Coordinates of C-alpha atoms and ligand atoms in Angstrom, one line a residue:
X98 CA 13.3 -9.6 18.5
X99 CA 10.5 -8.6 15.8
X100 CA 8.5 -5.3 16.3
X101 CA 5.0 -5.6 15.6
X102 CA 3.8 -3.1 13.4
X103 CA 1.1 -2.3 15.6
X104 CA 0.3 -2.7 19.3
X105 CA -2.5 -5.1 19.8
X106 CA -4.2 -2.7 22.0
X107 CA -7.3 -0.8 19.9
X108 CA -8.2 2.5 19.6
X109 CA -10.9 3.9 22.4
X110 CA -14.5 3.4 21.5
X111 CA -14.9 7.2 22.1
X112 CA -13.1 8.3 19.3
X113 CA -15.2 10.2 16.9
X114 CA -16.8 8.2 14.7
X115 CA -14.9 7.9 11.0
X116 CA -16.1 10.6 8.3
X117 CA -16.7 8.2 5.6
X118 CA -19.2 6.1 7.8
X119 CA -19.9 6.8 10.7
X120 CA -18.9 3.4 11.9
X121 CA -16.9 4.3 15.1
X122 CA -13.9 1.7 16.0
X123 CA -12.4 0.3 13.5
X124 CA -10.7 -2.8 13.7
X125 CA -6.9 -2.3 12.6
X126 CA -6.6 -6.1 11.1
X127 CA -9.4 -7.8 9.7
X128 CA -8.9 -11.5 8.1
X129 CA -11.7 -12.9 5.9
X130 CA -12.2 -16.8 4.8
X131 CA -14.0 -15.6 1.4
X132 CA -15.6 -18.6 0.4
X133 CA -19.2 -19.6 -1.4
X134 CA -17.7 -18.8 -5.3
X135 CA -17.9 -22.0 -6.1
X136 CA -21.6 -22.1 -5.0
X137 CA -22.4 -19.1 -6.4
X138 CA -21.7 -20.0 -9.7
X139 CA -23.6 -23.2 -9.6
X140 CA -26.6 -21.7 -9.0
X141 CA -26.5 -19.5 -11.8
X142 CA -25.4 -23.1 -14.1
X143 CA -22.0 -21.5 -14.6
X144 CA -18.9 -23.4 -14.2
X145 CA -17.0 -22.7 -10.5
X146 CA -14.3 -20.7 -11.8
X147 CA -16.9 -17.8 -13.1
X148 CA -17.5 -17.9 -9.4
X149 CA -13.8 -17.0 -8.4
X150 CA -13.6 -14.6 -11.3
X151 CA -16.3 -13.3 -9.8
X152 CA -14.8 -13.4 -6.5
X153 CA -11.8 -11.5 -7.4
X154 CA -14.1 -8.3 -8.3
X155 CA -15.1 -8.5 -4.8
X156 CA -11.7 -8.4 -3.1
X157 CA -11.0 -5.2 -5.2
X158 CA -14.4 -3.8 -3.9
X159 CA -13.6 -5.0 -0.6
X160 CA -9.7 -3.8 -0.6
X161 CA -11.2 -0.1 -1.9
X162 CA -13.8 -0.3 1.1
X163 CA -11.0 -1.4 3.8
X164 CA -8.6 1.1 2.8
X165 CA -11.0 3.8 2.6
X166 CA -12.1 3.1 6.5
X167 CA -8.5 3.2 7.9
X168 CA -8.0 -0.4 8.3
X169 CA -4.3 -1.5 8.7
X170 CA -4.4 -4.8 7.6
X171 CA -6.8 -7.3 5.5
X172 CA -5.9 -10.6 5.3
X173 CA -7.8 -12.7 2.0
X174 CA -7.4 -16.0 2.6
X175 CA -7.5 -17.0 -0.6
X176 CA -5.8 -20.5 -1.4
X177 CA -5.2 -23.4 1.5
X178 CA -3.1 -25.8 1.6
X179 CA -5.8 -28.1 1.3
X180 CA -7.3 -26.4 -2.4
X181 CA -4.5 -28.5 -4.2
X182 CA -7.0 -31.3 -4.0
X183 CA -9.3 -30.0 -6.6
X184 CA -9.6 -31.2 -10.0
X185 CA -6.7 -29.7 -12.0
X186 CA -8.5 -27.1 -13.8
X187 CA -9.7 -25.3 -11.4
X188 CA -6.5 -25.3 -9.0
X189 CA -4.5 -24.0 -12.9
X190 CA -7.9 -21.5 -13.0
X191 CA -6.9 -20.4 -9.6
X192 CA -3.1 -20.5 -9.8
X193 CA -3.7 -18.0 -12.9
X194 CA -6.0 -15.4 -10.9
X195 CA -3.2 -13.6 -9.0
X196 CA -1.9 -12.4 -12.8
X197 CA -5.2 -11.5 -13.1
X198 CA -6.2 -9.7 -10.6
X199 CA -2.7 -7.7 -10.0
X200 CA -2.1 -7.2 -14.0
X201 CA -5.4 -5.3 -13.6
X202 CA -5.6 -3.7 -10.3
X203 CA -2.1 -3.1 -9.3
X204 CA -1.5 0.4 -10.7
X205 CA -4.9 1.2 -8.4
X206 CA -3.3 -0.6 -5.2
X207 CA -0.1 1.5 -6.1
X208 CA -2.1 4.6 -6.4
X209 CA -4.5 4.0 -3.3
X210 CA -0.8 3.1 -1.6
X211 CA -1.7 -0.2 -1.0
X212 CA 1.1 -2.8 0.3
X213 CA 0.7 -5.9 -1.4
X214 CA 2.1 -9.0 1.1
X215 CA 1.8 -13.0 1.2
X216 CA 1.7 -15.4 3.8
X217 CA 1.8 -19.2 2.6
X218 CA 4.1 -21.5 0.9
X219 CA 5.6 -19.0 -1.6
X220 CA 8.3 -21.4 -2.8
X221 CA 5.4 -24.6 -4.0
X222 CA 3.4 -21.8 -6.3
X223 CA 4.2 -22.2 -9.7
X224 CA 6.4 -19.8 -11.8
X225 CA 4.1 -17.3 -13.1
X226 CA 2.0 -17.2 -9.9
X227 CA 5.4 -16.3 -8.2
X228 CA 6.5 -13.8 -11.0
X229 CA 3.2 -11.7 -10.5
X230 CA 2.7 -11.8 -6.9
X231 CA 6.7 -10.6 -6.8
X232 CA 6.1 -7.8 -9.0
X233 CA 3.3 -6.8 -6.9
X234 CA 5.1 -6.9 -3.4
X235 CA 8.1 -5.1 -5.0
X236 CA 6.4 -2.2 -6.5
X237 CA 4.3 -1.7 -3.6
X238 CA 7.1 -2.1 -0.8
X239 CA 7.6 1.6 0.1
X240 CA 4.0 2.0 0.2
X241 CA 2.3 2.9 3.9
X242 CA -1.1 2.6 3.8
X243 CA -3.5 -0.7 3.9
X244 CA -1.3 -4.4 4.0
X245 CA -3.3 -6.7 1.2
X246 CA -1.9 -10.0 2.7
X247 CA -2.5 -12.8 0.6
X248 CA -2.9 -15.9 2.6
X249 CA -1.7 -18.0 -0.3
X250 CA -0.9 -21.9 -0.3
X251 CA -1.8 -21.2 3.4
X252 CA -2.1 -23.5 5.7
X253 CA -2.0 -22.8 9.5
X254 CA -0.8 -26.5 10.8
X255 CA 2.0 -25.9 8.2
X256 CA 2.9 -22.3 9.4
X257 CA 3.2 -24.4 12.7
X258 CA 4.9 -26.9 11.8
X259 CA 7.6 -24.6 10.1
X260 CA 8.0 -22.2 13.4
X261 CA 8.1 -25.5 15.5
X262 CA 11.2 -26.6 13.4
X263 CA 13.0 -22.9 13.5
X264 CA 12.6 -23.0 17.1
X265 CA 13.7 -26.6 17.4
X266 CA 16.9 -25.9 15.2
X267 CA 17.7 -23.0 17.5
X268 CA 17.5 -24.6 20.4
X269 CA 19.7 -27.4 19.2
X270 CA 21.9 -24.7 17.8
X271 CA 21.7 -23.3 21.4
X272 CA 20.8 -20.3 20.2
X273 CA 18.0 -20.5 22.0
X274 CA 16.9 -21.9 25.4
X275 CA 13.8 -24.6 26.2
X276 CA 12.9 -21.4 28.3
X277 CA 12.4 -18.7 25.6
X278 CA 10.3 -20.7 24.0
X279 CA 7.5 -18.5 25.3
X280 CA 4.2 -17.4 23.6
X281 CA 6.0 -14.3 21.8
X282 CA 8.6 -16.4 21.2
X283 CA 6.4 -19.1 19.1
X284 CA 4.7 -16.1 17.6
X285 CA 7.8 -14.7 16.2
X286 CA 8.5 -17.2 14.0
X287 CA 4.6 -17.7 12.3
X288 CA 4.1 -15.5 8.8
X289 CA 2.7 -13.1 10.9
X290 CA 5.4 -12.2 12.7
X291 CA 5.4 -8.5 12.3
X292 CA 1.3 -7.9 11.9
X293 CA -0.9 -7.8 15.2
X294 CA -3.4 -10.3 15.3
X295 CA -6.5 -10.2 13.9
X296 CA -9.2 -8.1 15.7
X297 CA -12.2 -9.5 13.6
X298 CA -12.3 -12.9 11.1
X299 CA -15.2 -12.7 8.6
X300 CA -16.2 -16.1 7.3
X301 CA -18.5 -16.0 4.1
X302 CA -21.0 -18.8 2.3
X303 CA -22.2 -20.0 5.7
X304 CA -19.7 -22.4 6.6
X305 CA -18.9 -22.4 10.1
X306 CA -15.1 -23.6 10.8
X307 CA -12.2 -22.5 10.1
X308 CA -10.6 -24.8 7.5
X309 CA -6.8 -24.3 8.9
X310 CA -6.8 -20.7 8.7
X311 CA -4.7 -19.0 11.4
X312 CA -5.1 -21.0 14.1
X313 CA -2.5 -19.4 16.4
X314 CA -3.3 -15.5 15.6
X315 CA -7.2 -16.2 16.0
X316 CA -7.1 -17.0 19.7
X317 CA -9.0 -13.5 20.8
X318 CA -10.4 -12.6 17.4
X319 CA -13.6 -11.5 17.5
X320 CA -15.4 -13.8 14.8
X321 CA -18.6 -13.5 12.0
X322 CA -19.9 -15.6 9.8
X323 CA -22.5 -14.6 7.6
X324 CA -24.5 -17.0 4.8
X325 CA -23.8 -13.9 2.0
X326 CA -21.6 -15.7 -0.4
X327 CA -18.2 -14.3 -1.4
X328 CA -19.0 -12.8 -4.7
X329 CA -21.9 -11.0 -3.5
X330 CA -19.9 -9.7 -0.5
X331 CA -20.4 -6.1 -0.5
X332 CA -19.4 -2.7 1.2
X333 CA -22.6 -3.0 2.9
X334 CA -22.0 -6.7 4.2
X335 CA -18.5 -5.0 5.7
X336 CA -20.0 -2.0 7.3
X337 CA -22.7 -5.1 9.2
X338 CA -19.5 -6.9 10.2
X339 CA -17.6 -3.8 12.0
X340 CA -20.9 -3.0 13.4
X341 CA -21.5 -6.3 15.2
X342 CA -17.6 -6.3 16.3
X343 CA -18.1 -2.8 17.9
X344 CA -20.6 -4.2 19.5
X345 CA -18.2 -6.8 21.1
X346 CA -17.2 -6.6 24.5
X347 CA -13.2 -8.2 24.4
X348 CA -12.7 -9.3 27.6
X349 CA -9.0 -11.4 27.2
X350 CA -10.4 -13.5 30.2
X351 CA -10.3 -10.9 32.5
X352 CA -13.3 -9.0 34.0
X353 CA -15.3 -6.1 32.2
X354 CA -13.7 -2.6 33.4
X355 CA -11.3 -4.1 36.5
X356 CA -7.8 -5.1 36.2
X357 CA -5.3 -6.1 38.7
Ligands
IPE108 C1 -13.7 -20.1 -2.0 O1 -14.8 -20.6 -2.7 C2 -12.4 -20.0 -2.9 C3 -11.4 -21.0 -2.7 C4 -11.5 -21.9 -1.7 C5 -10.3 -21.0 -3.5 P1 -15.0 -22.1 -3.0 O2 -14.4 -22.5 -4.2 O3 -14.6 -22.9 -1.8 O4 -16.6 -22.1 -3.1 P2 -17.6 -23.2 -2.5 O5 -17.3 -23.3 -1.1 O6 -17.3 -24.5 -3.2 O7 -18.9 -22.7 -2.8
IPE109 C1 -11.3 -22.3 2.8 O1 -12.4 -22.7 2.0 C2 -10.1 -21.9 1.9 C3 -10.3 -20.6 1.3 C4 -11.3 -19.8 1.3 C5 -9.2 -20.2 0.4 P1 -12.6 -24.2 1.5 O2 -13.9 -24.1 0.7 O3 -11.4 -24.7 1.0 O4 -12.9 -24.9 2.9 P2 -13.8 -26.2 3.3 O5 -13.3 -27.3 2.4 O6 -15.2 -25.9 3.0 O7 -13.5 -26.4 4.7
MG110 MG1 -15.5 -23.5 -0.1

């Protein structure tokens, strides 16, 4: 049995609201589709992957900003499952930006005791993708404040898939029972076994869907898309987003203020 880092229950909205901001509630795990860099750079006649390179400036702004309010947990999804379909030079452009963007911020996520995690199909990325993301989860494993999890060669049907399987295996194995196949159960064997789910999803670039992103760990997430485009993400844009979730009412299907 995995122990979840965290209880899924949030803190009260009565708790004084957090020096930096002012912002109230924060959520403990927020996951963000960052997508539009592709767009981004096209209408400034640059080529897509000035777009990402752009994009990675953000996540640094936007790790700094999470860490800084006391969130638990950002997830950046940040390469599907589906992204291998590109032309080549922009999936090797892409494949290179980890390197990038941990050979220059790393000593600052180390610092800011950042914990640097993936979720995705570790074992497909190439070599040096693998080499730097390692480093990066090794040097920052003691560390205790924000999780950085990478949703990397992600693909949610495939995270499925994979626990289906497990699960399947153990019950053959008859290590399990049909029985214990529960809802815990299935989560227990997902990437995010030992993370609460997501309290709020932020989708960027105006697309409205969810392009196989965490299907499973998104069924009470609170969910906002705005037409702001990844690379011009901002503090600012974050601060809207946490607003708009405290302004939420998470019901779980029961009623406001009654339970059993
Ligand atoms: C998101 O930006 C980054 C990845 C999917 C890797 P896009 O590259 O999808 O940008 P758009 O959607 O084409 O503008
Ligand atoms: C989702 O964006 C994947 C990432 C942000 C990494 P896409 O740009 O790949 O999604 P679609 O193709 O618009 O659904
Ligand atoms: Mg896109």
């Amino acid at each position: 049995m995995f122990k979840k880092l965290f209880s899924q229950k949030q803190s009260q909205p009565d708790e004084a609201d957090h020096p930096l901001t002012g912002l109230g509630l924060i959520p403990e795990h927020i996951a963000i589709i960052m997508d539009g860099n592709g767009r981004w750079a096209t209408k400034r006649s640059l080529p897509r992957i000035a777009g990402h390179h752009e994009g990675m400036k953000t996540v640094r702004k936007i790790t700094r900003h999470a860490n800084d309010l006391g969130v638990k947990v950002l997830t950046l999804y940040a390469f599907s499952t589906e992204n291998w379909t590109r032309p080549k030079k922009e999936v090797e452009f892409l494949m290179r930006l980890p390197e990038e963007f941990l050979g220059t911020y790393l000593p600052e996520l180390v610092e800011r005791n950042v914990r640097v995690q993936i979720m995705g199909d570790f074992d497909s990325l190439p070599t040096h993708t693998q080499r730097a993301v390692q480093k990066a989860m090794d040097e920052t494993k003691d560390n205790t404040g924000l999780i950085l999890n990478f949703a990397l060669n992600y693909g949610s049907r495939a995270e499925i898939v994979q626990a289906m399987k497990a699960i399947a295996h153990a019950v053959k194995q008859g290590k399990l029972e049909p029985e214990d196949v529960t809802d815990q159960c299935i989560a227990e064997h997902l990437m995010t076994k030992h993370l609460m789910e997501p309290d709020l999803l932020i989708r960027t670039s105006g697309e409205v869907r969810l392009s196989n992103f965490m299907l499973w760990q998104l069924a009470y997430t609170e969910f906002w898309f705005t037409d702001v485009l990844w690379p011009d993400f901002d503090e600012a844009c974050l601060n809207e987003a946490i607003q708009v979730f405290q302004k939420r009412n998470r019901r779980y299907g029961g009623l406001e203020g009654e339970s059993k």
